PDB file of C-alpha atoms in Angstrom:
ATOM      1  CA  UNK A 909     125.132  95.375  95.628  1.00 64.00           C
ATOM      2  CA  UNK A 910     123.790  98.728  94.621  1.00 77.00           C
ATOM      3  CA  UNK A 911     120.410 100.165  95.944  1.00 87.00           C
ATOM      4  CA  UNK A 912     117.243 100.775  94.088  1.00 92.00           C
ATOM      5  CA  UNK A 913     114.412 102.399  95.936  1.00 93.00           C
ATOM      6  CA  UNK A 914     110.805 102.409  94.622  1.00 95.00           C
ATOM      7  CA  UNK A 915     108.351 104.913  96.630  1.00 95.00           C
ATOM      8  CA  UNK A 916     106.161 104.737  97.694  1.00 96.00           C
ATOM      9  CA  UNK A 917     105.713 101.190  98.844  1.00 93.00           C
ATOM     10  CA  UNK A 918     102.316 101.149  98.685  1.00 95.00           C
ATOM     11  CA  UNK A 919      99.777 103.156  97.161  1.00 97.00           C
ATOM     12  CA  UNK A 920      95.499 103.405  97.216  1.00 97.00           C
ATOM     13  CA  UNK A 921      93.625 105.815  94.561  1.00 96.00           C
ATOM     14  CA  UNK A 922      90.006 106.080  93.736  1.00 97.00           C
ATOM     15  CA  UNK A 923      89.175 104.916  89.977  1.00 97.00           C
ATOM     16  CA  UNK A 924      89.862 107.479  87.966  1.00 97.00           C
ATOM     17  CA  UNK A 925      92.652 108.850  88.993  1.00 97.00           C
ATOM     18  CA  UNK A 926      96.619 108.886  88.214  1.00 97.00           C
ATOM     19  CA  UNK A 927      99.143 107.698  90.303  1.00 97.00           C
ATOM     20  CA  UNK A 928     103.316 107.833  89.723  1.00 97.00           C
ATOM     21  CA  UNK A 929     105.317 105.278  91.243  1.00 97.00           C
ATOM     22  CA  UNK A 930     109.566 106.651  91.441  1.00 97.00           C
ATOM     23  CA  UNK A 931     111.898 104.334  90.947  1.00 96.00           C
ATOM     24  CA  UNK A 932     115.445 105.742  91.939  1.00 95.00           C
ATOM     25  CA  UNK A 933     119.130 104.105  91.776  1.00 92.00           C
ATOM     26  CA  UNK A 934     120.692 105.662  94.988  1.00 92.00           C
ATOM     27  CA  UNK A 935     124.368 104.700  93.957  1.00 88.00           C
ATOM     28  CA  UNK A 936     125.099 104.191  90.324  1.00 88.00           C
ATOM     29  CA  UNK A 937     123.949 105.433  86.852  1.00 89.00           C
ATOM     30  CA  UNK A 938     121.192 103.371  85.678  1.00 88.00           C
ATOM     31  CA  UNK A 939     121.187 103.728  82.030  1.00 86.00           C
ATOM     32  CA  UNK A 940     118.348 101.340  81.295  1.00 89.00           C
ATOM     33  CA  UNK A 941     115.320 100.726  83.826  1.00 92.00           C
ATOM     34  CA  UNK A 942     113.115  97.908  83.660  1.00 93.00           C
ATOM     35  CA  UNK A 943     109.149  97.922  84.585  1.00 95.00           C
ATOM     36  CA  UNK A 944     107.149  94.699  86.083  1.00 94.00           C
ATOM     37  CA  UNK A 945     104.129  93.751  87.223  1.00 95.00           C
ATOM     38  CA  UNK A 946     103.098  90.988  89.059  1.00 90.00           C
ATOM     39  CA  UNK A 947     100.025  89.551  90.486  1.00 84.00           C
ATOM     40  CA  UNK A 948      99.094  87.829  92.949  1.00 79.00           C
ATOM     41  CA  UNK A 949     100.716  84.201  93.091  1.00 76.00           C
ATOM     42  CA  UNK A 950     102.126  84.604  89.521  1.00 80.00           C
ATOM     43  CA  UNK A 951     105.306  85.800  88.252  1.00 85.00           C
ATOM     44  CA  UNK A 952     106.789  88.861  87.133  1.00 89.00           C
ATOM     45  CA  UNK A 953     105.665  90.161  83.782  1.00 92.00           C
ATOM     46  CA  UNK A 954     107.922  92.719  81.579  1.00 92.00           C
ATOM     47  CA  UNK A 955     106.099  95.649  81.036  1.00 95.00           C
ATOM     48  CA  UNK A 956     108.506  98.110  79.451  1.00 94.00           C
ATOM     49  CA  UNK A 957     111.943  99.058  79.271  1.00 92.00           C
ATOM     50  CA  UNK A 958     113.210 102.492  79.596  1.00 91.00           C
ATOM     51  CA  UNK A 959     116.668 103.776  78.485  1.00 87.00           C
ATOM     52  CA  UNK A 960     117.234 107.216  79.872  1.00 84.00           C
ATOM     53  CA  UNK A 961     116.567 109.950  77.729  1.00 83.00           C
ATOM     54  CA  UNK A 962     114.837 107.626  74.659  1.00 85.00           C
ATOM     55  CA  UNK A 963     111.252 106.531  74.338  1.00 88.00           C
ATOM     56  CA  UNK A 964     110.515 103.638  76.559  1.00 92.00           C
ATOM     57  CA  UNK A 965     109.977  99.955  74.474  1.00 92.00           C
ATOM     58  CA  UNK A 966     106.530  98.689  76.284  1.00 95.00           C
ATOM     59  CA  UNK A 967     105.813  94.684  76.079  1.00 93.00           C
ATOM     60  CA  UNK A 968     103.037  93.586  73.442  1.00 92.00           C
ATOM     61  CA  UNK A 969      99.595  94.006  75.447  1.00 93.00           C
ATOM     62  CA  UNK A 970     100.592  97.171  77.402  1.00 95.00           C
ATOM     63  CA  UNK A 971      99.027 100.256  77.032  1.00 94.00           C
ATOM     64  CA  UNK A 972     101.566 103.123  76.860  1.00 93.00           C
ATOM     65  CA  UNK A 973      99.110 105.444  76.685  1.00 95.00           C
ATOM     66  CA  UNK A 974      98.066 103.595  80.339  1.00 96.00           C
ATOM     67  CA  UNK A 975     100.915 103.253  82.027  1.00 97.00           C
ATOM     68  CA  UNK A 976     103.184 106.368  80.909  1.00 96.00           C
ATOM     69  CA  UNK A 977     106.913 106.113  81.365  1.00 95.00           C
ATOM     70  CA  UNK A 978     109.850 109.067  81.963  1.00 92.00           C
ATOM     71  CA  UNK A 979     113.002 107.978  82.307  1.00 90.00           C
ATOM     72  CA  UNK A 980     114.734 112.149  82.202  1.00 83.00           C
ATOM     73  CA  UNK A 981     117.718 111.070  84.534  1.00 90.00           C
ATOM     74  CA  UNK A 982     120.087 108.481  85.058  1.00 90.00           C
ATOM     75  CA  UNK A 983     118.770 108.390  88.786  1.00 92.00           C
ATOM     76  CA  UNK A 984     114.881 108.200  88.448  1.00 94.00           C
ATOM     77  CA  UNK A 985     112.995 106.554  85.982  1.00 94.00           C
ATOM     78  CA  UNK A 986     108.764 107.397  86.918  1.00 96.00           C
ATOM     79  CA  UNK A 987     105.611 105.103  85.710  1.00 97.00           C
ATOM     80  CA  UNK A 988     102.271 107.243  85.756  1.00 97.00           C
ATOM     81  CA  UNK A 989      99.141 104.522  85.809  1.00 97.00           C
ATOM     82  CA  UNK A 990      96.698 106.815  84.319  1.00 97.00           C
ATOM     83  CA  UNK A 991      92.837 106.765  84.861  1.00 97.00           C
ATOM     84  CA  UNK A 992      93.323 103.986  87.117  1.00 97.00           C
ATOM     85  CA  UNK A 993      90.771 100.927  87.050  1.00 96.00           C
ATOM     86  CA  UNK A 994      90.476  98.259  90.331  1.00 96.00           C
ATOM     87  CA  UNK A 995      91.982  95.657  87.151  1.00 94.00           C
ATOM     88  CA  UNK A 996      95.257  97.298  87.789  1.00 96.00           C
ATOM     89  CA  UNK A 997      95.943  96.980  91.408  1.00 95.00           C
ATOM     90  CA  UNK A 998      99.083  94.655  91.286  1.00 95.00           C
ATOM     91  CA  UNK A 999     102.216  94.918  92.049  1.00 93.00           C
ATOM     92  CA  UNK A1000     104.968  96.791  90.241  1.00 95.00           C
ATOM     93  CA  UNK A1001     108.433  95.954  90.393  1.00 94.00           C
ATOM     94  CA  UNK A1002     111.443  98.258  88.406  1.00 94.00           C
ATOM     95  CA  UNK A1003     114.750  97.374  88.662  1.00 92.00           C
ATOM     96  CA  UNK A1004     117.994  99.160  87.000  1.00 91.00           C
ATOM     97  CA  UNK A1005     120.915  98.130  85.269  1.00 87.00           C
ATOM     98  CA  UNK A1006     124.362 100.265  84.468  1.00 80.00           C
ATOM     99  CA  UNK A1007     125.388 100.996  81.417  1.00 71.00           C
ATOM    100  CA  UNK A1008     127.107  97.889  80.378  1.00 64.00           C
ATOM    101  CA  UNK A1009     124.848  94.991  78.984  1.00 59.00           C
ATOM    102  CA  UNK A1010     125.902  92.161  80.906  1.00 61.00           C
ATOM    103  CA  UNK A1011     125.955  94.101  84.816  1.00 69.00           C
ATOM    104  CA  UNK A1012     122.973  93.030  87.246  1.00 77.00           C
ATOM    105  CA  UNK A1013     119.791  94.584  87.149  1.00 83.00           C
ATOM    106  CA  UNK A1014     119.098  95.461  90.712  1.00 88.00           C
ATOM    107  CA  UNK A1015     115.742  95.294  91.518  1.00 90.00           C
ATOM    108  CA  UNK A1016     113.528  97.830  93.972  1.00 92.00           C
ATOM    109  CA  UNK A1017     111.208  96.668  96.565  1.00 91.00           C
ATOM    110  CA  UNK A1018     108.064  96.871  94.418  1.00 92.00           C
ATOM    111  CA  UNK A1019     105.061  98.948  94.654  1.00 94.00           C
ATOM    112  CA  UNK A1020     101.620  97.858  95.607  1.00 93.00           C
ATOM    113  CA  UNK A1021      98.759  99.439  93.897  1.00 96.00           C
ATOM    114  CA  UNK A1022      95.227  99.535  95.013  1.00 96.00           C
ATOM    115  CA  UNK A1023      92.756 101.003  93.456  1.00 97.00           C
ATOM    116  CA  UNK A1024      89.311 101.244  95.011  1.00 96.00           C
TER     117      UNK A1024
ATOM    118  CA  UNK B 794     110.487  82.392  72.304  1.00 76.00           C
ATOM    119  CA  UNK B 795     112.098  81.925  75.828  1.00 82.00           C
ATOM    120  CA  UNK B 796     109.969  80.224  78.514  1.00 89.00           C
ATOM    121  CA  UNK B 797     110.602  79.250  82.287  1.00 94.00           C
ATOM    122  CA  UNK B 798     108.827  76.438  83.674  1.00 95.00           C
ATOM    123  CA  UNK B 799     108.621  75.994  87.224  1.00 96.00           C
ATOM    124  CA  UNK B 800     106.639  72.819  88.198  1.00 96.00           C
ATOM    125  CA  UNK B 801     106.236  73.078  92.208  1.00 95.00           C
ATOM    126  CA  UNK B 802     104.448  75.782  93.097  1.00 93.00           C
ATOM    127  CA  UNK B 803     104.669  75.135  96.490  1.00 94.00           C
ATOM    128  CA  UNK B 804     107.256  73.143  98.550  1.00 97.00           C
ATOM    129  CA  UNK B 805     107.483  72.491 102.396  1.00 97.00           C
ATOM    130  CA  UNK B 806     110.841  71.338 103.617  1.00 97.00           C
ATOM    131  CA  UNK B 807     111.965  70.806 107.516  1.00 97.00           C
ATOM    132  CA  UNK B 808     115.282  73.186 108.696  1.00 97.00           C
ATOM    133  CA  UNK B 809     118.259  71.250 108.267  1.00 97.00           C
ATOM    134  CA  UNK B 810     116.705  69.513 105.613  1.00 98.00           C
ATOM    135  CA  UNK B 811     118.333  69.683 101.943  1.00 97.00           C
ATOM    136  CA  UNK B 812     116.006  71.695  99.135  1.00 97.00           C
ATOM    137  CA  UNK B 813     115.887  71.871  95.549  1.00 98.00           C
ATOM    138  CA  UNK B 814     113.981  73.660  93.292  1.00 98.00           C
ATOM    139  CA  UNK B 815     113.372  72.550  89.918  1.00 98.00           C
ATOM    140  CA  UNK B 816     113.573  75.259  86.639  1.00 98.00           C
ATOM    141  CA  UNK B 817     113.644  74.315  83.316  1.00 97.00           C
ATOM    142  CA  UNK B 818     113.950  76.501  80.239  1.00 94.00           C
ATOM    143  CA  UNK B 819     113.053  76.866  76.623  1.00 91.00           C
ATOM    144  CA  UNK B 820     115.443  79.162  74.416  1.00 85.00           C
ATOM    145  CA  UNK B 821     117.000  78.480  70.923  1.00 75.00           C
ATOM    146  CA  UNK B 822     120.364  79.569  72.234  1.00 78.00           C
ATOM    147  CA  UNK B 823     122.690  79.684  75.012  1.00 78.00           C
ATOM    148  CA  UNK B 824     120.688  80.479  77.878  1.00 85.00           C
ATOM    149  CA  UNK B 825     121.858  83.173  80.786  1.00 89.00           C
ATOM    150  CA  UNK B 826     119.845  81.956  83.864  1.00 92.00           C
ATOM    151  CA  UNK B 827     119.030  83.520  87.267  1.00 93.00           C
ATOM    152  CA  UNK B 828     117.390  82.606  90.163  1.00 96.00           C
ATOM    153  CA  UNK B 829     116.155  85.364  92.733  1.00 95.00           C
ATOM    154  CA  UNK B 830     114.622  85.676  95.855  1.00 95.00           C
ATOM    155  CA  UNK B 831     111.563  87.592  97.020  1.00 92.00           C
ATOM    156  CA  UNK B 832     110.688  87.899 100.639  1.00 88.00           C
ATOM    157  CA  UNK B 833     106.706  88.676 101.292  1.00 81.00           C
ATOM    158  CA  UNK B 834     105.880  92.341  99.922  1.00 76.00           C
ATOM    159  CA  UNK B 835     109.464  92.607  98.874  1.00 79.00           C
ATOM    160  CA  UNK B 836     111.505  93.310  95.752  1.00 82.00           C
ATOM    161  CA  UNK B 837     113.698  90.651  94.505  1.00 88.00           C
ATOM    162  CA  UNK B 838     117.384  89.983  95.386  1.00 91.00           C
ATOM    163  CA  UNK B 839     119.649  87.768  92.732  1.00 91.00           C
ATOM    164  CA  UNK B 840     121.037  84.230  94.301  1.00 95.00           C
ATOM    165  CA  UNK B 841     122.545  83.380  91.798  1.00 94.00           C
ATOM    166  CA  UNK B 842     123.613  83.334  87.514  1.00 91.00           C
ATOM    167  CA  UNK B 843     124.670  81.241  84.831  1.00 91.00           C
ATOM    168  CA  UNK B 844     126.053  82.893  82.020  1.00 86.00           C
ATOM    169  CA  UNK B 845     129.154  80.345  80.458  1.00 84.00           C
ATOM    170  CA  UNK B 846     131.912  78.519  82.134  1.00 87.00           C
ATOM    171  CA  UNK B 847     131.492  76.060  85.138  1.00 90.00           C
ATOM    172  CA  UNK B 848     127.897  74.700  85.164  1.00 92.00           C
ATOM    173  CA  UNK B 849     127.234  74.343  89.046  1.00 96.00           C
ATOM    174  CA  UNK B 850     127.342  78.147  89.997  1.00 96.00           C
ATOM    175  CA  UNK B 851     127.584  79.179  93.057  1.00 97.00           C
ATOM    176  CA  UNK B 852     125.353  82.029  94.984  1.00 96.00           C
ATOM    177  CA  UNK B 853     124.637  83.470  97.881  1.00 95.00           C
ATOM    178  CA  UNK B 854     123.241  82.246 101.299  1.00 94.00           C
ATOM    179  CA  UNK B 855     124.799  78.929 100.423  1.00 96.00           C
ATOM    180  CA  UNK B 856     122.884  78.315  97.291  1.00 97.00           C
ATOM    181  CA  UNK B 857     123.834  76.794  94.517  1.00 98.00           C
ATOM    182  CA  UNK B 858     122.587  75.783  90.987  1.00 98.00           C
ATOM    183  CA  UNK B 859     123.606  73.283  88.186  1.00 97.00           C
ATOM    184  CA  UNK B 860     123.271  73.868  84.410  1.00 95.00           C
ATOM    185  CA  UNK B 861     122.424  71.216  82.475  1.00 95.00           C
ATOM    186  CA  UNK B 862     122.131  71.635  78.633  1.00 92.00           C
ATOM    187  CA  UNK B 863     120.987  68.440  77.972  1.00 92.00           C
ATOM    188  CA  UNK B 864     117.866  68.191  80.252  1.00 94.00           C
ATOM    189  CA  UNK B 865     117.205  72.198  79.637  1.00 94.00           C
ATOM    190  CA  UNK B 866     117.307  72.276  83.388  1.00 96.00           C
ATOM    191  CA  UNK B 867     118.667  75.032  85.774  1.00 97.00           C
ATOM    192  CA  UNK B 868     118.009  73.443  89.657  1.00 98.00           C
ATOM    193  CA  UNK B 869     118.713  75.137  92.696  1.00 98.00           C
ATOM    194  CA  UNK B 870     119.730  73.679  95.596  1.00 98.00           C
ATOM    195  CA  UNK B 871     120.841  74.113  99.226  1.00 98.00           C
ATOM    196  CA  UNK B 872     122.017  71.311 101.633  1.00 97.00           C
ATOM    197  CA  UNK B 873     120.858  72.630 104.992  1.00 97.00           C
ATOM    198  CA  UNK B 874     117.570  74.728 105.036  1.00 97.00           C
ATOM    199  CA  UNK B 875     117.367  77.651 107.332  1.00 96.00           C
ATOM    200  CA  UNK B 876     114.162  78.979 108.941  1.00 95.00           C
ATOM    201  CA  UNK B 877     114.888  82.380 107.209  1.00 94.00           C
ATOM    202  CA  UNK B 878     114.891  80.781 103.488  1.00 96.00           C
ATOM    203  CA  UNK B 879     111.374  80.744 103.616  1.00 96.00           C
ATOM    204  CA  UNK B 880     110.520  82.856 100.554  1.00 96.00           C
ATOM    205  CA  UNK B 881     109.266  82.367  96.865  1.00 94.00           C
ATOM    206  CA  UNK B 882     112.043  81.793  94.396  1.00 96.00           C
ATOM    207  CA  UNK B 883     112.108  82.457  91.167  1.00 95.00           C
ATOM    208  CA  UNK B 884     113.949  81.141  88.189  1.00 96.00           C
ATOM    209  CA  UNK B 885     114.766  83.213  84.966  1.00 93.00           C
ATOM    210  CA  UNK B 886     116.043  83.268  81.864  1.00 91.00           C
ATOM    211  CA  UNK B 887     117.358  86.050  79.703  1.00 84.00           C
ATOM    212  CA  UNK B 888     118.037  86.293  75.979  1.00 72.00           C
ATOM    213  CA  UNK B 889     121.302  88.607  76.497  1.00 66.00           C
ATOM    214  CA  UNK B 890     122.643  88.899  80.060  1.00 58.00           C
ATOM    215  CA  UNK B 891     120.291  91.367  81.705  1.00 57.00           C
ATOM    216  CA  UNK B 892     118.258  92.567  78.809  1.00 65.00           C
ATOM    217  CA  UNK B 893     115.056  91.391  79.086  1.00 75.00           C
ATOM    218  CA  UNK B 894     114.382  88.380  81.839  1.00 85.00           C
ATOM    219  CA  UNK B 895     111.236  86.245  81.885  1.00 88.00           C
ATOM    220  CA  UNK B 896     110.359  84.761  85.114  1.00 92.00           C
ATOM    221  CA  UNK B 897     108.751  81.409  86.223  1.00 94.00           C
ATOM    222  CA  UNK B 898     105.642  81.219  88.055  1.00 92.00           C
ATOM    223  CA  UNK B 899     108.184  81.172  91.408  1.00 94.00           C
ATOM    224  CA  UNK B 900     108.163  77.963  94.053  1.00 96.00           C
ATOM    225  CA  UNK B 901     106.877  79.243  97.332  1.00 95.00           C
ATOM    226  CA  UNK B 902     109.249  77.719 100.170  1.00 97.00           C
ATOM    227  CA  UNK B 903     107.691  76.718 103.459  1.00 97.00           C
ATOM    228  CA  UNK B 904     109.911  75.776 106.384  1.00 97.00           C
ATOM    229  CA  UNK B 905     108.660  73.480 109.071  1.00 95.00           C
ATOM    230  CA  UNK B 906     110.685  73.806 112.750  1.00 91.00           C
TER     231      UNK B 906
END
């Protein structure tokens, strides 16, 4: 399968501040990029979906003006938590899909975000 | 709206031992389902997907998983557990292939030697 890398891995920042987590597809063009988040014991909730070069399409209930997304290249889509609060420490999870609609959606190895 | 319901959120299972995991769905259509694995701190890695055709699907790592319209049900199973299947699983369902995918609450697998 292809490779999606997420960096970094894990992440603390004071309240207050921003932090960008990458997400990168190391072998294919990912044309659309999806953004989780999941907490602890739960499951993975849809944030927003990014097609490169367009707006992203956040999930009812998320901020965009929280949790900016960039998706400039086919490679590397970016989510900037901005003026980060202790409520968002989670885990995020992107994952990337080619072009076509019906092609897997590989997923990275998630992010985890702790903000103190 | 699409839903996943997964009812055992945890399940403890000796090696050798079969396994399922139960998933059942709610969506008005044809459903594509997924299950995927996530080790601890870990991304997730796809076992498995139902999108038409044949109804018992076969995956990776010797998983399987059978459709079944009727009882909106999407059940994975495995006949012989290995100590390195000890993970959470999670079921999914999507509304058009890949597009958007909401996720069960995951089954957390325990292995006992």
């Amino acid at each position: 399968g292809a490779v999606v890398s997420q960096h970094p891995s894990r992440v603390i920042c004071k309240s207050g501040t921003s932090v960008k987590i990458e997400c990168r597809s190391l072998d294919f063009q990912a044309t659309t990029m999806f953004w989780y988040r999941q907490f602890p014991k739960q499951s993975l909730m849809l944030m927003a979906t990014s097609n490169e070069g367009s707006k992203a399409t956040y999930e009812q209930g998320v901020e965009k003006d929280k949790f900016l997304i960039n998706h400039a290249s086919l490679t590397l889509s970016t989510l900037t938590v901005t003026s980060a609060h202790p409520e968002d420490s989670s885990f995020y999870i992107c994952s990337a899909r080619r072009q076509a609609l019906n092609t897997e959606a590989f997923f990275g190895q998630g992010t985890r975000l702790t903000v103190v | 709206a699409q839903s996943v319901t997964q009812p055992d959120i945890h399940i403890t299972v000796s090696e050798g031992a079969s396994l399922e995991l139960r998933c059942n769905y709610s969506y008005g259509a044809t459903p594509y389902l997924f299950w995927y694995v996530q080790s601890p701190g870990q991304g997730l890695q796809l076992l498995l997907k139902y999108f038409s055709g044949d109804t018992l699907v076969q995956g990776i790592k010797g998983f399987e998983a059978e459709f079944k319209r009727s009882q909106s049900s999407f059940n994975l199973r495995k006949p012989s557990v290995h100590w390195s299947d000890a993970a959470e699983y999670f079921c999914a369902v999507g509304a058009r292939g890949y597009s958007t995918l909401t996720f069960g609450k995951g089954t957390m697998l325990l292995v006992s030697p």
